[in-house]
């Protein structure tokens, strides 16, 4: 999601602590973990310390039972201005070992951890979102915004690498993607929502409330089934129909068998026997 949001930007800016303290802020509140990329003076450009910290933060949150939903956002007036041209790229040029370690760690948090994260994730895009920031944006399950986006790589002499072009191809149609990959033209949140890059474009002063509302919906779902549903979707999308059929049936059996809540049986009984809920309209009482 992205925001049209001056108020939120100001609020984030005020709350941000200096970069030297921590490039990533983490706040747990009532089952929601709010991760804030925290380099507002650098528009939250992704630096090596931010990369390594994100790997740790995501690993920690994935096994924290108190956390049901994760939100990723940025401090100040940016979600993230993408990879840090000075610290991520120029500072590691000619240092292949350092670069390999850094690039691998970046791939780890931006898509290997995030795309298959065991809990639902929401990108709350509160401002500028450029280049390398597209990968974590697309790796999140849902997104809302008020922002300015751009595949700006072409403007400064590289291609959308890392895995940006691949991520973009997952959610945008080819005509839109090629247009922005080749022109580097910025576009706003409404356009991003129209192209499917984010789920919805929300006024800035409503962004946090809307994301919280969405997180609350997700918190009510059976977490075992939720985790399986998202992982199964991501994997099945890249399989043949035959493989997907077999895999999804097996995955569903696994989910039902290992569900400590026995949600399927409970929900069936509430619908068929007790007649206390209708699955088409709501979640069963947990
Ligand atoms: N890498 C390194 N530094 C960055 C950065 C990036 N991706 N994006 C912003 N910064 C730094 C600027 O160098 C500047 O640092 P300084 O204060 O030490 O001079 C500071 O952040 C503020 O940037 P500035 O350009 O003055 O802010 P702005 O609000 O006028 O513009 C942007 C914001 C995001 C439009 C602009 O900074 C920009 O175009 N950034 C690069 C975006 C990009 O192409 N990213 C793709 C990387 S893969």
Short mmCIF file of N, CA and C and ligand atoms in Angstrom, two decimals, residues 39-46 77-78 80-87 89 128 130-133 148 150 152-153 155-156 158, ligand 1:
data_model
loop_
_atom_site.label_atom_id
_atom_site.label_comp_id
_atom_site.label_asym_id
_atom_site.label_seq_id
_atom_site.Cartn_x
_atom_site.Cartn_y
_atom_site.Cartn_z
N UNK A 39 16.60 5.65 7.80
CA UNK A 39 17.66 6.57 7.40
C UNK A 39 16.99 7.76 6.70
N UNK A 40 16.12 8.46 7.41
CA UNK A 40 15.31 9.49 6.74
C UNK A 40 16.14 10.55 6.01
N UNK A 41 17.30 10.90 6.56
CA UNK A 41 18.12 11.93 5.90
C UNK A 41 18.63 11.44 4.55
N UNK A 42 18.71 10.12 4.37
CA UNK A 42 19.16 9.54 3.09
C UNK A 42 17.99 8.87 2.38
N UNK A 43 16.80 9.29 2.73
CA UNK A 43 15.57 8.77 2.11
C UNK A 43 15.51 7.24 2.24
N UNK A 44 16.07 6.75 3.35
CA UNK A 44 16.06 5.31 3.66
C UNK A 44 16.72 4.46 2.56
N UNK A 45 17.74 5.03 1.93
CA UNK A 45 18.52 4.25 0.96
C UNK A 45 19.10 3.05 1.69
N UNK A 46 19.17 1.95 0.98
CA UNK A 46 19.53 0.67 1.61
C UNK A 46 21.06 0.51 1.66
N UNK A 77 9.95 11.06 4.72
CA UNK A 77 9.10 11.17 3.52
C UNK A 77 9.42 10.12 2.45
N UNK A 78 10.04 9.04 2.86
CA UNK A 78 10.38 7.98 1.89
C UNK A 78 10.04 6.60 2.46
N UNK A 80 11.65 3.93 0.61
CA UNK A 80 13.10 3.77 0.43
C UNK A 80 13.50 4.24 -0.97
N UNK A 81 14.58 5.02 -1.03
CA UNK A 81 15.11 5.49 -2.32
C UNK A 81 15.97 4.41 -2.97
N UNK A 82 15.78 3.15 -2.60
CA UNK A 82 16.48 2.05 -3.26
C UNK A 82 17.86 1.82 -2.67
N UNK A 83 18.69 1.13 -3.43
CA UNK A 83 20.02 0.79 -2.93
C UNK A 83 20.84 2.07 -2.77
N UNK A 84 21.69 2.09 -1.76
CA UNK A 84 22.51 3.27 -1.50
C UNK A 84 23.66 3.31 -2.53
N UNK A 85 23.61 4.32 -3.39
CA UNK A 85 24.61 4.38 -4.47
C UNK A 85 26.03 4.54 -3.93
N UNK A 86 26.14 5.22 -2.80
CA UNK A 86 27.48 5.43 -2.24
C UNK A 86 27.95 4.20 -1.45
N UNK A 87 27.14 3.79 -0.46
CA UNK A 87 27.62 2.78 0.50
C UNK A 87 27.43 1.34 0.02
N UNK A 89 26.91 0.46 -3.42
CA UNK A 89 27.59 0.22 -4.70
C UNK A 89 29.03 0.76 -4.72
N UNK A 128 8.71 8.16 -1.26
CA UNK A 128 9.55 7.70 -2.37
C UNK A 128 9.85 6.20 -2.33
N UNK A 130 12.02 3.72 -4.97
CA UNK A 130 12.77 3.65 -6.22
C UNK A 130 13.63 2.39 -6.31
N UNK A 131 13.85 1.98 -7.54
CA UNK A 131 14.85 0.95 -7.86
C UNK A 131 14.80 -0.28 -6.97
N UNK A 132 15.88 -0.48 -6.23
CA UNK A 132 16.02 -1.69 -5.41
C UNK A 132 14.91 -1.85 -4.36
N UNK A 133 14.21 -0.77 -4.04
CA UNK A 133 13.12 -0.87 -3.05
C UNK A 133 11.91 -1.61 -3.63
N UNK A 148 5.71 8.28 -4.54
CA UNK A 148 6.21 8.40 -5.90
C UNK A 148 7.14 7.22 -6.14
N UNK A 150 9.52 4.74 -8.96
CA UNK A 150 10.26 4.79 -10.20
C UNK A 150 11.26 3.66 -10.32
N UNK A 152 14.20 3.65 -11.55
CA UNK A 152 15.09 4.75 -11.94
C UNK A 152 16.47 4.29 -12.40
N UNK A 153 16.71 2.97 -12.38
CA UNK A 153 18.05 2.47 -12.69
C UNK A 153 18.58 3.02 -14.02
N UNK A 155 18.16 5.69 -15.37
CA UNK A 155 18.57 7.10 -15.26
C UNK A 155 19.99 7.27 -14.76
N UNK A 156 20.52 6.23 -14.13
CA UNK A 156 21.91 6.39 -13.65
C UNK A 156 22.84 5.28 -14.11
N UNK A 158 22.41 1.80 -14.89
CA UNK A 158 22.38 0.34 -14.69
C UNK A 158 21.00 -0.19 -15.08
N1 LIG B 1 21.77 6.31 -2.56
C1 LIG B 1 22.57 7.10 -1.84
N2 LIG B 1 22.19 8.28 -1.31
C2 LIG B 1 20.91 8.64 -1.51
C3 LIG B 1 20.01 7.86 -2.25
C4 LIG B 1 20.49 6.65 -2.78
N3 LIG B 1 19.69 5.81 -3.46
N4 LIG B 1 18.83 8.52 -2.30
C5 LIG B 1 18.99 9.65 -1.60
N5 LIG B 1 20.25 9.73 -1.13
C6 LIG B 1 20.86 10.80 -0.31
C7 LIG B 1 21.28 11.99 -1.16
O1 LIG B 1 22.55 11.77 -1.71
C8 LIG B 1 21.25 13.08 -0.11
O2 LIG B 1 22.41 12.96 0.68
P1 LIG B 1 23.17 14.28 1.24
O3 LIG B 1 22.15 14.97 2.10
O4 LIG B 1 24.32 13.73 2.00
O5 LIG B 1 23.53 15.07 0.04
C9 LIG B 1 20.06 12.72 0.75
O6 LIG B 1 19.87 11.32 0.56
C10 LIG B 1 18.77 13.42 0.37
O7 LIG B 1 18.58 13.23 -1.04
P2 LIG B 1 18.05 14.40 -1.98
O8 LIG B 1 18.25 13.98 -3.39
O9 LIG B 1 18.66 15.70 -1.56
O10 LIG B 1 16.50 14.41 -1.56
P3 LIG B 1 15.20 14.82 -2.39
O11 LIG B 1 14.09 14.71 -1.42
O12 LIG B 1 15.44 16.10 -3.09
O13 LIG B 1 15.05 13.67 -3.51
C11 LIG B 1 14.94 11.39 -4.28
C12 LIG B 1 14.68 12.38 -3.12
C13 LIG B 1 14.61 10.02 -3.73
C14 LIG B 1 14.03 11.75 -5.46
C15 LIG B 1 16.43 11.47 -4.70
O14 LIG B 1 17.26 11.43 -3.55
C16 LIG B 1 16.86 10.38 -5.62
O15 LIG B 1 16.62 10.46 -6.81
N6 LIG B 1 17.50 9.29 -5.08
C17 LIG B 1 17.97 8.20 -5.87
C18 LIG B 1 16.80 7.30 -6.24
C19 LIG B 1 17.25 6.12 -7.10
O16 LIG B 1 17.46 6.26 -8.27
N7 LIG B 1 17.37 4.96 -6.47
C20 LIG B 1 17.67 3.76 -7.16
C21 LIG B 1 18.75 3.03 -6.47
S1 LIG B 1 18.75 1.32 -7.01
#
